CSV table of C-alpha atoms and ligand atoms in Angstrom, one decimal:
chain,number,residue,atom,x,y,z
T,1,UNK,CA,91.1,-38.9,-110.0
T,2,UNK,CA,94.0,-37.5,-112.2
T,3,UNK,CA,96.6,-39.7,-113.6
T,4,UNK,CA,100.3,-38.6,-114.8
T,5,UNK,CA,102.6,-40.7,-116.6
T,6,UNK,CA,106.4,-40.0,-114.8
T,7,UNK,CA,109.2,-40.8,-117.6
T,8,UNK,CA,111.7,-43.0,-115.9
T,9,UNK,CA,114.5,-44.7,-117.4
T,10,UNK,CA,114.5,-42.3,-120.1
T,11,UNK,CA,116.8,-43.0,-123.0
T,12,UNK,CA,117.1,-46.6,-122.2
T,13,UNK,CA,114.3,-48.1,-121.0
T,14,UNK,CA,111.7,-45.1,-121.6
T,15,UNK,CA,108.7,-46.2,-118.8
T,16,UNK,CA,106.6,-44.3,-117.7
T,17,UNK,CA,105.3,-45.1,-114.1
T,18,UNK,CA,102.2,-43.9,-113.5
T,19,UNK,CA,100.5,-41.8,-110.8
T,20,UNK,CA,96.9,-42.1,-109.9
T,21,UNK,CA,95.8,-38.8,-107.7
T,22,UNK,CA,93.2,-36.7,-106.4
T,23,UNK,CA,93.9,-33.9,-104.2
T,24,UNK,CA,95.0,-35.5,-101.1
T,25,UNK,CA,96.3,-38.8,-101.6
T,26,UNK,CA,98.5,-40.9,-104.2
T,27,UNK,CA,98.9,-44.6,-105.5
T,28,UNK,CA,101.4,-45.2,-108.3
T,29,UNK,CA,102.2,-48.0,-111.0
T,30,UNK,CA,105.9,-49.7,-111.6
T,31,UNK,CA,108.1,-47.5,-109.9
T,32,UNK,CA,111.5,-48.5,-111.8
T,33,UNK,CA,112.7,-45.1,-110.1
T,34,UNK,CA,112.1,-43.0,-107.0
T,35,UNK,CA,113.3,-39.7,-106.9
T,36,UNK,CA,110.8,-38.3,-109.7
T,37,UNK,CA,107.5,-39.8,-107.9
T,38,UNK,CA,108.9,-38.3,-104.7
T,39,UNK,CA,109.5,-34.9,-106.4
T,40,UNK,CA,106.0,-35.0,-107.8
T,41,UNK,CA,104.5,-35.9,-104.2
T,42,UNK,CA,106.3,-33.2,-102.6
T,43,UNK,CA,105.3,-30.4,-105.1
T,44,UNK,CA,101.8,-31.4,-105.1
T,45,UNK,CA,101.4,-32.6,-101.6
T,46,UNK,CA,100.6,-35.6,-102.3
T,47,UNK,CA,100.9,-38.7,-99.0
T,48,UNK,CA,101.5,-42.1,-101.2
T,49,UNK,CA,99.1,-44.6,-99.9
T,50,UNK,CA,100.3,-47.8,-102.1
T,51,UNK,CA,102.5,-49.0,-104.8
T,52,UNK,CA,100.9,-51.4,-107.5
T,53,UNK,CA,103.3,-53.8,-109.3
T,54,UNK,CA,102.5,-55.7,-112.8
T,55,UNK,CA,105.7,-57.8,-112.3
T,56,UNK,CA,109.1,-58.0,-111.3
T,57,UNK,CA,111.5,-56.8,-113.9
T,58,UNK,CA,114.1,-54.4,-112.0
T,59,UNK,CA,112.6,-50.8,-114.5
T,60,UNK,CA,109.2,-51.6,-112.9
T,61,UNK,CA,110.5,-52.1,-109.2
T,62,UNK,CA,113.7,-50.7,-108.2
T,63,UNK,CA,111.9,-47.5,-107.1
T,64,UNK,CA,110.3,-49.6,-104.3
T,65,UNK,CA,112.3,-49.5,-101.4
T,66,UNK,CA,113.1,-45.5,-101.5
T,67,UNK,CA,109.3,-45.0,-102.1
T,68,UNK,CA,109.2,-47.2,-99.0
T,69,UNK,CA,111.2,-45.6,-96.8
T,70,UNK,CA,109.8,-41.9,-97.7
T,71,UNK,CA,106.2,-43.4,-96.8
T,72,UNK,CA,106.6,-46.3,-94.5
T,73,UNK,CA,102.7,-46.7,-95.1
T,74,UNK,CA,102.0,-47.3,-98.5
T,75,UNK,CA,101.4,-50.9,-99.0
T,76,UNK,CA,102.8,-52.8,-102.2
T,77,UNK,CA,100.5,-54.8,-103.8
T,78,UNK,CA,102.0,-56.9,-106.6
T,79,UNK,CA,101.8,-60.4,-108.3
T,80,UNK,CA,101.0,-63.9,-105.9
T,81,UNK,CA,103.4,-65.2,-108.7
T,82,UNK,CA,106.4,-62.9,-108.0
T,83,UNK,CA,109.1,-63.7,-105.6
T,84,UNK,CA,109.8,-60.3,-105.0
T,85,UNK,CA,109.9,-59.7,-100.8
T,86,UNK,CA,109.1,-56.1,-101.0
T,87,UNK,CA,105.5,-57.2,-102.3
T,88,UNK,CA,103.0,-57.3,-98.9
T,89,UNK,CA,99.9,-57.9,-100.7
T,90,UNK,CA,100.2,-60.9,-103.2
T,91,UNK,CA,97.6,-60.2,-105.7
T,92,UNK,CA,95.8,-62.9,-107.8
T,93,UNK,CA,93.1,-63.3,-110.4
T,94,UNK,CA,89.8,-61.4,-109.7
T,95,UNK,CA,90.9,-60.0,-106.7
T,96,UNK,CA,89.5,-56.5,-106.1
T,97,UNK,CA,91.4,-54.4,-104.6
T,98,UNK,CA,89.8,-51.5,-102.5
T,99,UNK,CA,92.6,-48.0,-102.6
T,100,UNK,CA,89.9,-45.3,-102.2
T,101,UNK,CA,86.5,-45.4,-101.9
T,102,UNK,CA,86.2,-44.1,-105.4
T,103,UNK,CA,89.5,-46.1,-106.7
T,104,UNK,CA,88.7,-49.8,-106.9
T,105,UNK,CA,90.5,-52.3,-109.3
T,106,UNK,CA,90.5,-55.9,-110.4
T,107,UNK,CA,93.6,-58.1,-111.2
T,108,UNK,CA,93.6,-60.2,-114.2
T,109,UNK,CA,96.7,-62.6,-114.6
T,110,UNK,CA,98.3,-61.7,-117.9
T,111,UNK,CA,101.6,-63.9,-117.9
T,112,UNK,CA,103.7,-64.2,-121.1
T,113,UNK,CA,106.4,-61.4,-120.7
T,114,UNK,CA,106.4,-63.1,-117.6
T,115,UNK,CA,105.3,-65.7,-115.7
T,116,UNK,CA,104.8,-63.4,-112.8
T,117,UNK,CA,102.5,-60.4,-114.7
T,118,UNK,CA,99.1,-58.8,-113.6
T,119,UNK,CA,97.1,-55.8,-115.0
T,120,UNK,CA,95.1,-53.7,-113.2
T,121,UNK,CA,91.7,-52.2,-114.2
T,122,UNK,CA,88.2,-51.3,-113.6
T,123,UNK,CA,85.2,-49.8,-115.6
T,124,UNK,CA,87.4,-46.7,-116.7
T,125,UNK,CA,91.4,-47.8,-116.4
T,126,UNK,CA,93.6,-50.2,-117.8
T,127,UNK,CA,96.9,-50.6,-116.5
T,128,UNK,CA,98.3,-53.7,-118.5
T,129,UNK,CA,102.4,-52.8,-117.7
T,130,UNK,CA,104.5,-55.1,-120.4
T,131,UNK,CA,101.8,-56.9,-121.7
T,132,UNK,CA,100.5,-54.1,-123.9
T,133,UNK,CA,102.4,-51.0,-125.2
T,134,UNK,CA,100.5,-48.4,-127.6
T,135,UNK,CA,100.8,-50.5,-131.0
T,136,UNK,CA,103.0,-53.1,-129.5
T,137,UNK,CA,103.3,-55.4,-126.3
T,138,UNK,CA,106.0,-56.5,-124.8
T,139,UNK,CA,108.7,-59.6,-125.6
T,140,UNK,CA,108.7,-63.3,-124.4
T,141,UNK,CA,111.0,-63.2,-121.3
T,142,UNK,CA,109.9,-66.1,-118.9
T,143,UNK,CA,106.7,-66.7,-120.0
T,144,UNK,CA,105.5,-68.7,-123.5
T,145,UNK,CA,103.8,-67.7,-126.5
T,146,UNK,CA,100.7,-69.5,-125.7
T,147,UNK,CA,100.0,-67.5,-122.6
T,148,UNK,CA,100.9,-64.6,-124.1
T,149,UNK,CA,98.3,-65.2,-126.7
T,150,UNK,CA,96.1,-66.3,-124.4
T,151,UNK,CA,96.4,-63.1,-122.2
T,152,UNK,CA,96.0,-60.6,-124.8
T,153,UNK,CA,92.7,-62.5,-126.0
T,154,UNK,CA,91.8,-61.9,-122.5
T,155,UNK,CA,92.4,-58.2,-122.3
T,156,UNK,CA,90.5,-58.3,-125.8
T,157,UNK,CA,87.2,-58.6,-123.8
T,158,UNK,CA,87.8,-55.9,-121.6
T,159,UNK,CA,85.6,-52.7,-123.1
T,160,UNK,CA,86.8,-50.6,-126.0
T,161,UNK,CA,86.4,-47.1,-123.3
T,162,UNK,CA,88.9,-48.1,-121.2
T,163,UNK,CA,91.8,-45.7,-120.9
T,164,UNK,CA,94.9,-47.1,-121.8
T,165,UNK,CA,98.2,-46.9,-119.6
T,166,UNK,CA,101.1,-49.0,-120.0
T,167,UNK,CA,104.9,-49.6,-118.8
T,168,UNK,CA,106.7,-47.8,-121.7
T,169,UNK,CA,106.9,-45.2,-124.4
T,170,UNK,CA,107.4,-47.4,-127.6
T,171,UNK,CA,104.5,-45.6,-129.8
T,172,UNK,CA,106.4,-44.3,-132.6
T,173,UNK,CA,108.7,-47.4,-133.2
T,174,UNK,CA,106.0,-49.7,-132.7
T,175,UNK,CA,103.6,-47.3,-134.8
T,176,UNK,CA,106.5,-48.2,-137.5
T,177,UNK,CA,106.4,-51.7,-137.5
T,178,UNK,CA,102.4,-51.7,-137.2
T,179,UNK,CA,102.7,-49.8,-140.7
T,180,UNK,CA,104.4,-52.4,-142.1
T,181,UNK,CA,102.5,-56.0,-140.5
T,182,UNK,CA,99.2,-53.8,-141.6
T,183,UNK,CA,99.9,-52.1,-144.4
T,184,UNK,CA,96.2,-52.0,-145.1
T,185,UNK,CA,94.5,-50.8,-142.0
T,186,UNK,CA,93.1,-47.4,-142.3
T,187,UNK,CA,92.7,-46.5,-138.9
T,188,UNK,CA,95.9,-47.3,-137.7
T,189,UNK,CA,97.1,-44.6,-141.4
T,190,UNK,CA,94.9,-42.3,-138.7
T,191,UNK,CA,96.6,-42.8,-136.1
T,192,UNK,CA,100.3,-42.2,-137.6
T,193,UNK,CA,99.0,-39.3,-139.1
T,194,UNK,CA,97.6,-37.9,-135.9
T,195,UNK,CA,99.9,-39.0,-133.5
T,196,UNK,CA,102.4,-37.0,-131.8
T,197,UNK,CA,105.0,-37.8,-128.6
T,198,UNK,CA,106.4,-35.2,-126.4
T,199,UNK,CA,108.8,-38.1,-123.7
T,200,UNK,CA,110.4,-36.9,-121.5
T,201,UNK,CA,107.8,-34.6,-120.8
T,202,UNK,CA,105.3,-35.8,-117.7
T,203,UNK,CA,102.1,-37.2,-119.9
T,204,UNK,CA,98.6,-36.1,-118.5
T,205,UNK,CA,96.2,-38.6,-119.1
T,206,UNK,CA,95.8,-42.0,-121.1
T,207,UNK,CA,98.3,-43.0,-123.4
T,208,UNK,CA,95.3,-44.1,-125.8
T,209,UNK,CA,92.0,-46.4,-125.3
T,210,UNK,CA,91.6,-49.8,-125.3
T,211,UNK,CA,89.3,-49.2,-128.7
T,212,UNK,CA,92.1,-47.6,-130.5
T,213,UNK,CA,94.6,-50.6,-129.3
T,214,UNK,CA,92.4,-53.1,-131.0
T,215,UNK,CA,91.9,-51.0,-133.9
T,216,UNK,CA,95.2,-50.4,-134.5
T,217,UNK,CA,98.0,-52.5,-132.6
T,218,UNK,CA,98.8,-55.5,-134.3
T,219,UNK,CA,98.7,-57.3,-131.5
T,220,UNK,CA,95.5,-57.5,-131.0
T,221,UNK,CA,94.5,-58.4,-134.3
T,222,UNK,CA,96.5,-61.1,-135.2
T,223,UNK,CA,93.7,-63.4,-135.9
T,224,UNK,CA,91.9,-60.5,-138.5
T,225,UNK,CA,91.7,-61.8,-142.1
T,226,UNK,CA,94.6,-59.6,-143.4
T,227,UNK,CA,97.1,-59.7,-140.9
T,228,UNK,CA,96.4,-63.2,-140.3
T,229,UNK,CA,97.2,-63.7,-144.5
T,230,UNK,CA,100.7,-62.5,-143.8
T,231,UNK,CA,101.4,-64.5,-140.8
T,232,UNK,CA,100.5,-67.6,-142.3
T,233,UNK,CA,102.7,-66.9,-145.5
T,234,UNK,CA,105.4,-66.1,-142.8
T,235,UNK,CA,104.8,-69.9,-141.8
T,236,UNK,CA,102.4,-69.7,-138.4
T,237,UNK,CA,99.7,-72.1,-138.0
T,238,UNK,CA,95.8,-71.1,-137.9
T,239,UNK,CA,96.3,-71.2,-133.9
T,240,UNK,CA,96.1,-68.1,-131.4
T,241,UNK,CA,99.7,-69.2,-130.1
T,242,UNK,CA,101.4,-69.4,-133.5
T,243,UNK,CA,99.9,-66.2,-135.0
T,244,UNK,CA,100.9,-64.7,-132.1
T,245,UNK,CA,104.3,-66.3,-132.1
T,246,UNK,CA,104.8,-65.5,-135.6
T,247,UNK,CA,103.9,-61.8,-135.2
T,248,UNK,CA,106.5,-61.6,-132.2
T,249,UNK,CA,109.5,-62.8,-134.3
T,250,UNK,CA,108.4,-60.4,-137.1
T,251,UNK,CA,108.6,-57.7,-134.8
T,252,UNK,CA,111.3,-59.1,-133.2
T,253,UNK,CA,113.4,-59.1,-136.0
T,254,UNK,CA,112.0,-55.6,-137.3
T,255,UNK,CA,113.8,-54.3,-134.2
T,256,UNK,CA,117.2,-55.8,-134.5
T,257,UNK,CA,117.1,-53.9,-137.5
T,258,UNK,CA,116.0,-50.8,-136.5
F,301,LIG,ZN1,109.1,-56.2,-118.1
């Protein structure tokens, strides 16, 4: 299986939705747009046989119904949670869901973006949409801080291997605040040093691994002895939900100002 990242939104909401392939057949993640995806199936032949939804904000969805139409066959899976009619197949913790005989993945319920979010993975994949972003994840709108807190522990357990593929192309912005929250952490010095970012362009491949992620994004390592320091002197309480909390309005506020 190949998988392509397809900028969409660029220059406002920079997503990338993504496109898992082989040489056949297609299934893509949070089409906020159409007309790229159906570009890319055309030029490489490709039939879309479903559309996988993390949750129901409109740059994750609004590709849906044009998608639709073009292939009346692909089935949308998405969120039990979401209210969204275009989703046919509600999908809900620990479901497996069967796409190929060689593409299987399991759901985990991740809300705190939303109430409504799912990732998708397997033994190779992670596709966490707004939960996660390289060196960030995504703002409180709908769900609460505990949950949130609660589902990044979650994807915590999942193994370090996994390739890493989320909603949006935040890396340098978010590498910036990670600089400051962990002024301290040498592999994330690596990864500024090393990292470079070529959106628009289509991106071939994982955005990083799960391994770097909790290495490097702050996020996942709000409960690590330095990081945890700050957030306490910033007021949070030794809890997952208020580090958490406490690292969200620090980055929050970071980005008003940036
Ligand atoms: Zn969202």
């Amino acid at each position: 299986m190949n998988i392509v990242g397809l900028p969409a939104l660029v220059g406002t909401y920079d997503n990338y939705i993504w496109v898992i392939h082989n040489s056949e057949n297609a299934w893509i993640v949070d089409p906020g747009e159409s007309q790229q995806v159906l570009d890319y199936l055309n030029q490489h032949n490709l039939q879309l046989q479903a559309i996988l939804i993390t949750h129901q904000h409109f740059d994750h969805i609004d590709g849906i119904a044009d998608l639709h139409n073009a292939y009346p066959n692909a089935q949308v899976f998405g969120p039990a949670k979401s209210t969204h009619p275009s989703i046919q197949i509600k999908c809900k913790e620990n479901d497996v869901i069967t796409l190929a005989d060689e593409l299987q993945l399991k759901v985990l319920e991740t809300p705190g973006h939303t109430l409504d979010h799912i990732a998708f993975y397997n033994d190779s994949v992670l596709f966490c949409g707004d939960t996660l972003f390289t060196a960030g994840c995504g703002r409180i709108l709908g769900g609460t801080a505990q949950q949130f807190s609660d589902s990044i522990l979650k994807l915590r357990q999942l193994p370090d291997e996994l390739k890493f593929f989320s909603a949006h192309e935040y890396t340098l912005s978010n590498l910036g605040f990670a600089a400051i929250a962990e002024p301290e952490n040498a592999a994330l010095k690596q990864r500024i040093a090393t990292t470079e970012i070529h959106y628009p362009s289509n991106h071939t491949g994982a955005q990083s691994t799960l391994g770097e992620e909790k290495a490097t994004n702050p996020f996942l390592r709000f409960d690590t002895p330095h990081l945890k320091k700050s957030l306490l002197e910033r007021g949070a309480e030794d809890s997952a939900e208020s580090l958490f909390a406490t690292l969200r309005a620090w980055k929050d506020e970071y980005d008003r100002n940036h």
